[in-house]
Short mmCIF file of C-alpha atoms and ligand atoms in Angstrom, two decimals:
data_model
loop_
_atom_site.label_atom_id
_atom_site.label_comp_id
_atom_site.label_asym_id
_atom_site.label_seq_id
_atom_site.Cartn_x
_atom_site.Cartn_y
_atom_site.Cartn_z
CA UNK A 13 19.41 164.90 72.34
CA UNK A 14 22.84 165.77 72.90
CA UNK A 15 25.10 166.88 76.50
CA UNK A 16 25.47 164.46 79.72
CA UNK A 17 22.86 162.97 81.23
CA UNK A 18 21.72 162.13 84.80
CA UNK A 19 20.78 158.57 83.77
CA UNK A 20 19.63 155.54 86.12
CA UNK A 21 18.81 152.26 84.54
CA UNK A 22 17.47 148.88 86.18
CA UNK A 23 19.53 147.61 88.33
CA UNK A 24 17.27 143.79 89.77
CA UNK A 25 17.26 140.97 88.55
CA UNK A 26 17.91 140.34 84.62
CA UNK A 27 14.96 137.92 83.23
CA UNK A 28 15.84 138.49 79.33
CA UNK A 29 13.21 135.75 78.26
CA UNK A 30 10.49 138.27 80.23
CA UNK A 31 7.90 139.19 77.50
CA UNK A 32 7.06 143.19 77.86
CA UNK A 33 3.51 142.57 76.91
CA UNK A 34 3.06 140.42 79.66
CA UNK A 35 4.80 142.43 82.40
CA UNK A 36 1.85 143.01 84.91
CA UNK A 37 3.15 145.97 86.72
CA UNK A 38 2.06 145.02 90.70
CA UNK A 39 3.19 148.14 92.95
CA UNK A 40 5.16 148.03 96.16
CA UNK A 41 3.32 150.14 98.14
CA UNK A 42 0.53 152.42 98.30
CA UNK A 43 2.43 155.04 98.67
CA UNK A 44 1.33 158.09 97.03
CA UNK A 45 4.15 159.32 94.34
CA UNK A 46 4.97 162.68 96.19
CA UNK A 47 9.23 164.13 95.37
CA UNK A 48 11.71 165.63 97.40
CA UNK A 49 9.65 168.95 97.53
CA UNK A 50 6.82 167.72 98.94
CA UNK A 51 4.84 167.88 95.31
CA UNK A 52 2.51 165.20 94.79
CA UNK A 53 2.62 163.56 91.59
CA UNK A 54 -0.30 161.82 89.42
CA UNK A 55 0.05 163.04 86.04
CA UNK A 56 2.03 161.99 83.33
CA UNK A 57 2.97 163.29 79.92
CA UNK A 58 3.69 160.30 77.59
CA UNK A 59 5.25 160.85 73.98
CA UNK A 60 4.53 158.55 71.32
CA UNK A 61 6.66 159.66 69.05
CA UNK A 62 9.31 162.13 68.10
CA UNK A 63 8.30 162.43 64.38
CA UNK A 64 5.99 165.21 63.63
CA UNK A 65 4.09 166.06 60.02
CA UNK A 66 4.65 169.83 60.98
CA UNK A 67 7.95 171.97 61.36
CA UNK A 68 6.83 174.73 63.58
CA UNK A 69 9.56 177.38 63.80
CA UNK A 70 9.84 177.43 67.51
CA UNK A 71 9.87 173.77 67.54
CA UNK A 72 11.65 171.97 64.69
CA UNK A 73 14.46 172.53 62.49
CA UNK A 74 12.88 172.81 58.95
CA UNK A 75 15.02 169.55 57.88
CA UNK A 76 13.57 167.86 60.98
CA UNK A 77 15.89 165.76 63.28
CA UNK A 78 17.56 162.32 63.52
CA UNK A 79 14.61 160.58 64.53
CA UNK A 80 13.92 157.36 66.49
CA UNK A 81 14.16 154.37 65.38
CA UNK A 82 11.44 151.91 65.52
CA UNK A 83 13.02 149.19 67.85
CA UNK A 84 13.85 152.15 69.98
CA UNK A 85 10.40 153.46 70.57
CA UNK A 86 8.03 151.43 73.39
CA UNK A 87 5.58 149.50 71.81
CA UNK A 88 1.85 150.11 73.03
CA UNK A 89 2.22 147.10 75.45
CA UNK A 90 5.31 148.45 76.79
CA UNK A 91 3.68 152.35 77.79
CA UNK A 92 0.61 150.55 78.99
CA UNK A 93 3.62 148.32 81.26
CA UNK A 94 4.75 151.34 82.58
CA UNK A 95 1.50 153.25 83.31
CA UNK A 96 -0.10 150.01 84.59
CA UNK A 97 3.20 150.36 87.69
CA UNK A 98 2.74 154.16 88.01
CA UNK A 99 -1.23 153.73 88.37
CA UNK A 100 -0.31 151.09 91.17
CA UNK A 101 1.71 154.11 92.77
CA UNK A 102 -0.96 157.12 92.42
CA UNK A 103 -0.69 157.70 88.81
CA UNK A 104 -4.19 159.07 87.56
CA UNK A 105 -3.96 161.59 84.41
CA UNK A 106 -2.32 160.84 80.74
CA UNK A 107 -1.75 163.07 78.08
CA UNK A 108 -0.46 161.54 75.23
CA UNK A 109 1.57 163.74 72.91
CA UNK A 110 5.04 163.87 70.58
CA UNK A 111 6.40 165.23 68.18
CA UNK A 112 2.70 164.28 66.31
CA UNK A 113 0.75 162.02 68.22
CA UNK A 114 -1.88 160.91 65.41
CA UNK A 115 1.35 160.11 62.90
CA UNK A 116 1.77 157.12 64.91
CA UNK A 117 -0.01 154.06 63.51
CA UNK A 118 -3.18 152.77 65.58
CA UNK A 119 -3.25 155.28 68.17
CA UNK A 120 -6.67 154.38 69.25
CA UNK A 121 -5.30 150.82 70.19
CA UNK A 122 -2.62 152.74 72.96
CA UNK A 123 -5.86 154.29 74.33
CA UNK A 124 -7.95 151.23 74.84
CA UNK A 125 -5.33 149.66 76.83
CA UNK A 126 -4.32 152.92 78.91
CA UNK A 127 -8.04 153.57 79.67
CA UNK A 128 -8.70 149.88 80.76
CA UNK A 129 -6.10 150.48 83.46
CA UNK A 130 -7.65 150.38 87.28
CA UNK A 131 -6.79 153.98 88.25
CA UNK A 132 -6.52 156.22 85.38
CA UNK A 133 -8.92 158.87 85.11
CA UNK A 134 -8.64 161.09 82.31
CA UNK A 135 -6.56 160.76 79.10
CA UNK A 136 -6.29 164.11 76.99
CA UNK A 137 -4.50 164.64 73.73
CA UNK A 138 -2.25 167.07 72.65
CA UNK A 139 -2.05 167.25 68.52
CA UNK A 140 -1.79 169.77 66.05
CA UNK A 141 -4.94 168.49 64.41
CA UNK A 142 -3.75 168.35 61.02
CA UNK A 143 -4.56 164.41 61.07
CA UNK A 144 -7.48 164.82 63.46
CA UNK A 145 -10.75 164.88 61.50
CA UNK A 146 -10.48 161.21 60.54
CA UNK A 147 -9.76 159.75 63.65
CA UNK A 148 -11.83 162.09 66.30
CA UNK A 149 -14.54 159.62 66.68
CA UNK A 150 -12.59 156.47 66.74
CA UNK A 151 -10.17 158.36 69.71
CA UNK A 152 -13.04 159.32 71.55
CA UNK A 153 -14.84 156.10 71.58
CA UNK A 154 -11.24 154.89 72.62
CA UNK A 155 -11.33 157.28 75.70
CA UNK A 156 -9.90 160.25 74.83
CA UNK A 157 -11.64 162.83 77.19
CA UNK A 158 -10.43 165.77 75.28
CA UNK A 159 -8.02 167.27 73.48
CA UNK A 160 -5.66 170.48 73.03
CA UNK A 161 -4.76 171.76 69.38
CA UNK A 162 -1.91 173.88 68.39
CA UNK A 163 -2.69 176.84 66.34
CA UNK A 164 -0.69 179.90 66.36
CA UNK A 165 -2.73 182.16 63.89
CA UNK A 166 -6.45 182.27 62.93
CA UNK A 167 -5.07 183.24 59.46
CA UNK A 168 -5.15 180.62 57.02
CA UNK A 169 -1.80 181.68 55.49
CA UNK A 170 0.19 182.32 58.83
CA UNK A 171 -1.04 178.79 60.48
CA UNK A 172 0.71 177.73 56.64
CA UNK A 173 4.00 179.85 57.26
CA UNK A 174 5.11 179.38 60.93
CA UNK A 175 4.26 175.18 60.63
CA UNK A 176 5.66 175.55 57.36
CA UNK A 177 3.60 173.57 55.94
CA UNK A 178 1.40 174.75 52.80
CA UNK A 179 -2.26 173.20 53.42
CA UNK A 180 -2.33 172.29 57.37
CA UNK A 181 -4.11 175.51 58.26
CA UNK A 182 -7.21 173.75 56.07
CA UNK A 183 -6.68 170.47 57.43
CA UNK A 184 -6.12 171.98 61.63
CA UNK A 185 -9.61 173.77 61.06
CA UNK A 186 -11.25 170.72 59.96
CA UNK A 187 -9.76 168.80 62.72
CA UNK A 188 -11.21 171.18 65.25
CA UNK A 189 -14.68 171.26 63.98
CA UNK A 190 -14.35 167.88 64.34
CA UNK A 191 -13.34 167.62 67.81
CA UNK A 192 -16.37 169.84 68.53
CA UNK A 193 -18.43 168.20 66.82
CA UNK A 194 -17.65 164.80 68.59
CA UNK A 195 -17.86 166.57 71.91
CA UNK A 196 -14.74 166.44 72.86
CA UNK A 197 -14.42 169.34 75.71
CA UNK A 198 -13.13 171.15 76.63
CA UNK A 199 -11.18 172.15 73.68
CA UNK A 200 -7.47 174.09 74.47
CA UNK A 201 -6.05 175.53 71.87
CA UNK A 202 -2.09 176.53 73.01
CA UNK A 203 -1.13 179.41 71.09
CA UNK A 204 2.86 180.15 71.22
CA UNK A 205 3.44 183.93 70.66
CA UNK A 206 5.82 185.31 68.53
CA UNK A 207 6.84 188.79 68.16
CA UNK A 208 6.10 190.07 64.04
CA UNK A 209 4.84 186.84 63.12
CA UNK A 210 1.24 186.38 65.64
CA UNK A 211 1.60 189.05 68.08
CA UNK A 212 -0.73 191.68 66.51
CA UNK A 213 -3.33 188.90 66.84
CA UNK A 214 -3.64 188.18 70.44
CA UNK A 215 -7.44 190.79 70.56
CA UNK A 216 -8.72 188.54 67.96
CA UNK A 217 -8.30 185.33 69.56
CA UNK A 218 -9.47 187.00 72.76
CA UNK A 219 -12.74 188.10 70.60
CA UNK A 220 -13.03 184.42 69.28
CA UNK A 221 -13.31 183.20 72.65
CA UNK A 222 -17.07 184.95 73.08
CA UNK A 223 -17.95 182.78 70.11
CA UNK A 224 -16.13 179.45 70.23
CA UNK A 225 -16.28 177.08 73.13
CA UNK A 226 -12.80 177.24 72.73
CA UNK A 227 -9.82 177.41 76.16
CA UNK A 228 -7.20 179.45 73.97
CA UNK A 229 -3.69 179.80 76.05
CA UNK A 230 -1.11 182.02 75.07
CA UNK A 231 2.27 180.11 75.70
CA UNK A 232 5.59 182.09 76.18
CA UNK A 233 8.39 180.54 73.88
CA UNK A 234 11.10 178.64 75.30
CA UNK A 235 14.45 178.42 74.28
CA UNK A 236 15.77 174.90 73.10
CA UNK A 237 18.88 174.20 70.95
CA UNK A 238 17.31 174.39 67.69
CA UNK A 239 15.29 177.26 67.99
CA UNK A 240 17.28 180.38 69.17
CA UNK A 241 16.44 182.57 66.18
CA UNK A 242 12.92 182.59 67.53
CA UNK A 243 12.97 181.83 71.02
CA UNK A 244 15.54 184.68 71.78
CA UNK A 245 14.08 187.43 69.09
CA UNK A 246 10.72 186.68 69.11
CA UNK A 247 9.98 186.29 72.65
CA UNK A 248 6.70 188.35 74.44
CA UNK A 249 6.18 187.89 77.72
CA UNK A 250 2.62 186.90 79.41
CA UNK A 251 2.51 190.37 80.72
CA UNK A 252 2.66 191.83 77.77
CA UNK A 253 0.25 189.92 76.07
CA UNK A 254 -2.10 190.53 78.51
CA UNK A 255 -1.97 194.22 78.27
CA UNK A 256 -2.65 193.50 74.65
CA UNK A 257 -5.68 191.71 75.82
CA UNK A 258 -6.95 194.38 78.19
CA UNK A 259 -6.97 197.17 75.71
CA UNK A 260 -9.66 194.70 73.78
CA UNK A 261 -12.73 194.57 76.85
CA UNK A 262 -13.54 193.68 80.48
CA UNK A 263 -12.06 190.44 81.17
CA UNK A 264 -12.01 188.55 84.26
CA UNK A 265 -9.92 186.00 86.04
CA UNK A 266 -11.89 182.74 86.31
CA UNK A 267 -11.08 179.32 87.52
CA UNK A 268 -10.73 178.20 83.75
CA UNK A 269 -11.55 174.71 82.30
CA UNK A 270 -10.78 171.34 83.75
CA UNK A 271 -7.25 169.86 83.52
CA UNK A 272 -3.64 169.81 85.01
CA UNK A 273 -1.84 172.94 84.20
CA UNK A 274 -0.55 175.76 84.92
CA UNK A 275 -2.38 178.00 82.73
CA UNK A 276 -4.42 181.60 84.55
CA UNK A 277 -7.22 182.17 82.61
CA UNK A 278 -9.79 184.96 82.22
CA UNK A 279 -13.17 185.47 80.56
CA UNK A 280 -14.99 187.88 78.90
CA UNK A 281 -18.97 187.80 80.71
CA UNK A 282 -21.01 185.08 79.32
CA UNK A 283 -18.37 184.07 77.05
CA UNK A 284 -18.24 179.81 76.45
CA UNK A 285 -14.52 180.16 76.04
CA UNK A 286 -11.48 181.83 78.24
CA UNK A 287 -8.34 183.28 77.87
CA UNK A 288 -5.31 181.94 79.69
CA UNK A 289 -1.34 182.91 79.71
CA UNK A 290 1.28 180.27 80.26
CA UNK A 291 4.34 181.63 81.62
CA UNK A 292 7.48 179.39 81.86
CA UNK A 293 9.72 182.14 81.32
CA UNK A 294 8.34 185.31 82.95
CA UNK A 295 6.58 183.29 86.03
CA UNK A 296 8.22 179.88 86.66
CA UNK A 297 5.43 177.23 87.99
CA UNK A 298 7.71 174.65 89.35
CA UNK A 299 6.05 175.02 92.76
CA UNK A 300 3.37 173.22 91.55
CA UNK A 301 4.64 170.92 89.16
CA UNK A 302 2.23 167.58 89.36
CA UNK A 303 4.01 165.87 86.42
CA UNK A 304 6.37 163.39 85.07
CA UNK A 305 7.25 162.54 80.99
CA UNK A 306 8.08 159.53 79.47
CA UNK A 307 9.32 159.94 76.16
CA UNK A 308 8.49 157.76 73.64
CA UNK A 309 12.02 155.83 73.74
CA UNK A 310 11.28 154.96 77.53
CA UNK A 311 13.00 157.42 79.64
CA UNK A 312 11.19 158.76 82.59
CA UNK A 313 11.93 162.77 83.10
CA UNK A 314 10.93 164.30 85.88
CA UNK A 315 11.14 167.87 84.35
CA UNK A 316 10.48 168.61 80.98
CA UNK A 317 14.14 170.64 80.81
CA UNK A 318 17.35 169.71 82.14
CA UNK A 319 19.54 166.32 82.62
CA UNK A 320 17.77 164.02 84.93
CA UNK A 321 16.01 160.85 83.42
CA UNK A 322 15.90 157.44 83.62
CA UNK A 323 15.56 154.86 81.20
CA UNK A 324 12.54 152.64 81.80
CA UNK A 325 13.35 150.86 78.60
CA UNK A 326 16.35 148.26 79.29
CA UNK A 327 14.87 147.01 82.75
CA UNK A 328 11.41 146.89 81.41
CA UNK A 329 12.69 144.89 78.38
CA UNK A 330 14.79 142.72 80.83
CA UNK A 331 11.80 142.10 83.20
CA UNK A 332 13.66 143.77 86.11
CA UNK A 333 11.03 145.75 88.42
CA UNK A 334 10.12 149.71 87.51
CA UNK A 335 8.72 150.87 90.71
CA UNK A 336 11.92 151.27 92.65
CA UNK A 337 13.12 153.06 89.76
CA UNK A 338 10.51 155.42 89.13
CA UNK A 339 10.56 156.12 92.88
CA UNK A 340 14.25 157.27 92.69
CA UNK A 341 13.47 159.49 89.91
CA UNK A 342 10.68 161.08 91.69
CA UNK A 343 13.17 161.63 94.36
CA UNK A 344 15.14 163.62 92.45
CA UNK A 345 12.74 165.42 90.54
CA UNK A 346 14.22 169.28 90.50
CA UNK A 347 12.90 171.59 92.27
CA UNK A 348 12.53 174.01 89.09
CA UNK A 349 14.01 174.33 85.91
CA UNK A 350 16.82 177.03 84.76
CA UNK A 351 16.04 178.14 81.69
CA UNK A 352 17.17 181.85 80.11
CA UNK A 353 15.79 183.86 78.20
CA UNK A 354 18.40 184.20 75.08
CA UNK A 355 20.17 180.77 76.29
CA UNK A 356 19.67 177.04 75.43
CA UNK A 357 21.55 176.29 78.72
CA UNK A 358 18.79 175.09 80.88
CA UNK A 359 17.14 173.03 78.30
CA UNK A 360 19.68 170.16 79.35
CA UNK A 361 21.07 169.34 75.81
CA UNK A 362 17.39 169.31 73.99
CA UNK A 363 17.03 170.69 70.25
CA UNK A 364 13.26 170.26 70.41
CA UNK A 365 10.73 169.76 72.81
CA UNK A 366 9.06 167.40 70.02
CA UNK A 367 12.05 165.43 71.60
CA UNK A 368 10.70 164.77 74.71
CA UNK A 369 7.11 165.16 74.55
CA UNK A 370 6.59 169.10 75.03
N1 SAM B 9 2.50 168.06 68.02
C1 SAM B 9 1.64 168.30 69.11
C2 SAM B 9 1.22 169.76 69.18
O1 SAM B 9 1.84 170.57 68.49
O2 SAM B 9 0.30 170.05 69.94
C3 SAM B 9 2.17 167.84 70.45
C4 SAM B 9 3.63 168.10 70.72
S1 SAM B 9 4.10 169.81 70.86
C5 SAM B 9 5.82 169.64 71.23
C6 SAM B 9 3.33 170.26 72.38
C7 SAM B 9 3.18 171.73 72.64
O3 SAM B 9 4.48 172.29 72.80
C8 SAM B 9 2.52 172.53 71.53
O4 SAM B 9 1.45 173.27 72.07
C9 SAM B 9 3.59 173.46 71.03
O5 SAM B 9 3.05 174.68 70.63
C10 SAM B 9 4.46 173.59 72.25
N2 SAM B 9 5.85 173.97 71.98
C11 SAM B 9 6.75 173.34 71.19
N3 SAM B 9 7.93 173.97 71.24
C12 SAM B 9 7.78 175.01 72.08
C13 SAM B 9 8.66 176.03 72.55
N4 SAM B 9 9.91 176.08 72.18
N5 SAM B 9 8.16 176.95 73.42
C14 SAM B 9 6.87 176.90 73.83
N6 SAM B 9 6.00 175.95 73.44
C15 SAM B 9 6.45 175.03 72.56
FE1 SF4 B 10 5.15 169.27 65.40
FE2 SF4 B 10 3.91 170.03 67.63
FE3 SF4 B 10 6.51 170.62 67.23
FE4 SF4 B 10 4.68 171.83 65.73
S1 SF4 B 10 4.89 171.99 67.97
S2 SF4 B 10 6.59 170.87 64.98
S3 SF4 B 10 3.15 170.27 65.52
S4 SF4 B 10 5.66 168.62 67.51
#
């Protein structure tokens, strides 16, 4: 991640002998974690890694990016640290996610110790399932309540093109029948549309939907540094896509499956899936915002664009207390983020969103 940075670090007391896996993570108060707007936070996005085994185009470069490395990244004691002071502080809903998730060794390990926390209620996944059919069960048992899959195409060779990656569409398909069949629900699938390369198949996702207990949401493409090319000449709006939707049967809005976001959804009658748009571009949902991000080398964003964050890292390696920290951050949570269309401006210096946990 490159440009300047709105960074706060720990400023107590240094204890450098402090071991991180034994940092017990009391709160302060009982204060519920609400920011300067008045939003009330209890859901946080938490990156394990930054590598992925994809390159989607509107994500990665297709050479990747300098990556992490290792001593840089929390280990599972130190996320659980963290999570264990934010649960103290009104924390309740984790979504772990990357770059890949399931490259990271042991994953199920991370879960155990998140879900053992007093507090936390739900832990989804977000993966691109290429690595899913071999852990599903073994995640689940951990606690994984359920999970949302990237896939951009129901065509075996597109799915192959835009992750370019020959073989995933194979290995995403298994890992979804998986997830079914481990009963892992509901199922999202986050479809990012692209104009000329999945546009024409919006109807036949929409049909799928009558079939498939599957929550498919149609995600508008955000610009980042790296991706331009697609963000900027590729981009369809919600609206759009909709329309496209429309022309295909009687749909109506419904309250949509459980879970955090900011997805609308709609369903066709008696259908066990629905259809949802998420709109970051064409209809900004800041107002609502109910989330923070930790990244998987410790800092604490309080909007997924933009400069603001806070490293967690040094103070929580030092033994110096989070809580006033991550209150400060909340503080100055934005009040929405400025991206443009065409622009990589508002994305605050980011090449990827695999960066930061997207
Ligand atoms: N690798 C996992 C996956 O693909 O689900 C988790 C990380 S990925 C960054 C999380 C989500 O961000 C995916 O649904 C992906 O489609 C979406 N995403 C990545 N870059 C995006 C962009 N520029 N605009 C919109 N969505 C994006
Ligand atoms: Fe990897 Fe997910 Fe980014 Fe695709 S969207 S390159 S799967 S991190």
């Amino acid at each position: 991640m490159s440009g300047p940075l709105v960074q706060l670090s720990g400023t107590g007391a240094r204890n450098p002998t402090a071991n991180p896996a034994r940092i017990e993570g009391g709160s302060m108060s009982n204060a519920p974690m609400q920011d300067g707007f008045g939003r009330t936070v209890e859901y946080l996005r938490i990156s394990v890694t930054d590598k992925c085994n994809l390159r989607c185009v509107y994500c990665m470069p297709e050479e990747g990016l300098p990556w992490l490395k290792r001593a840089q990244l929390l280990s599972y004691e130190e996320i659980a640290a963290v999570v264990r002071v934010m649960a103290g502080m009104g924390l309740r809903k984790l979504r772990i996610t990357g770059g890949e998730p399931l490259v990271r060794r042991d994953l199920p390990a991370l879960i155990r110790q998140l879900r053992a926390i007093p507090g936390i209620t739900d832990i989804a996944l977000s993966t691109n399932a290429v690595l899913l059919a071999d852990q599903v069960e073994e995640l689940r048992d951990a606690g994984v309540n359920r999970v949302n899959v990237s896939l951009d195409s129901l065509r075996p060779e597109r799915v192959d093109a835009i992750s370019r990656r020959a073989g995933s569409a194979e290995a995403i398909f298994r890992g979804l029948a998986a997830a079914e069949a481990a009963g892992l629900a509901p199922i999202k699938i986050n479809c990012v549309v692209m104009r000329g390369r999945n546009d024409d198949e919006v109807a036949d996702f929409a049909r799928i939907t009558r079939e498939r207990p599957w929550h498919v949401r149609f995600i508008e493409v955000m610009p980042t540094g790296d991706n331009l090319g697609v963000s900027a000449g590729e981009y369809v709006s919600a609206d759009e896509i909709l329309q496209n939707i429309e022309i295909s049967g009687d749909l109506v809005p419904v309250a949509g499956p459980a879970g955090n976001g900011p997805a609308v959804y709609y369903a066709f009658p008696d259908a066990p899936g629905t259809l949802g748009v998420i709109t970051p571009m064409s209809h900004t949902y800041c107002g609502s915002c109910n989330r923070m991000r930790l990244t998987a080398d410790g800092q604490l964003r309080p909007c997924l664009f933009g400069h603001v964050q806070t490293d967690l890292r040094t103070p929580l390696r030092q033994g110096s207390p989070l809580e006033p920290l991550i209150r400060e951050t909340l503080r100055i949570k934005p009040e929405r983020h400025w991206l443009e269309q065409g622009s990589s401006t508002g994305s605050g210096g980011l090449r990827a969103l695999s960066q930061v946990g997207g």
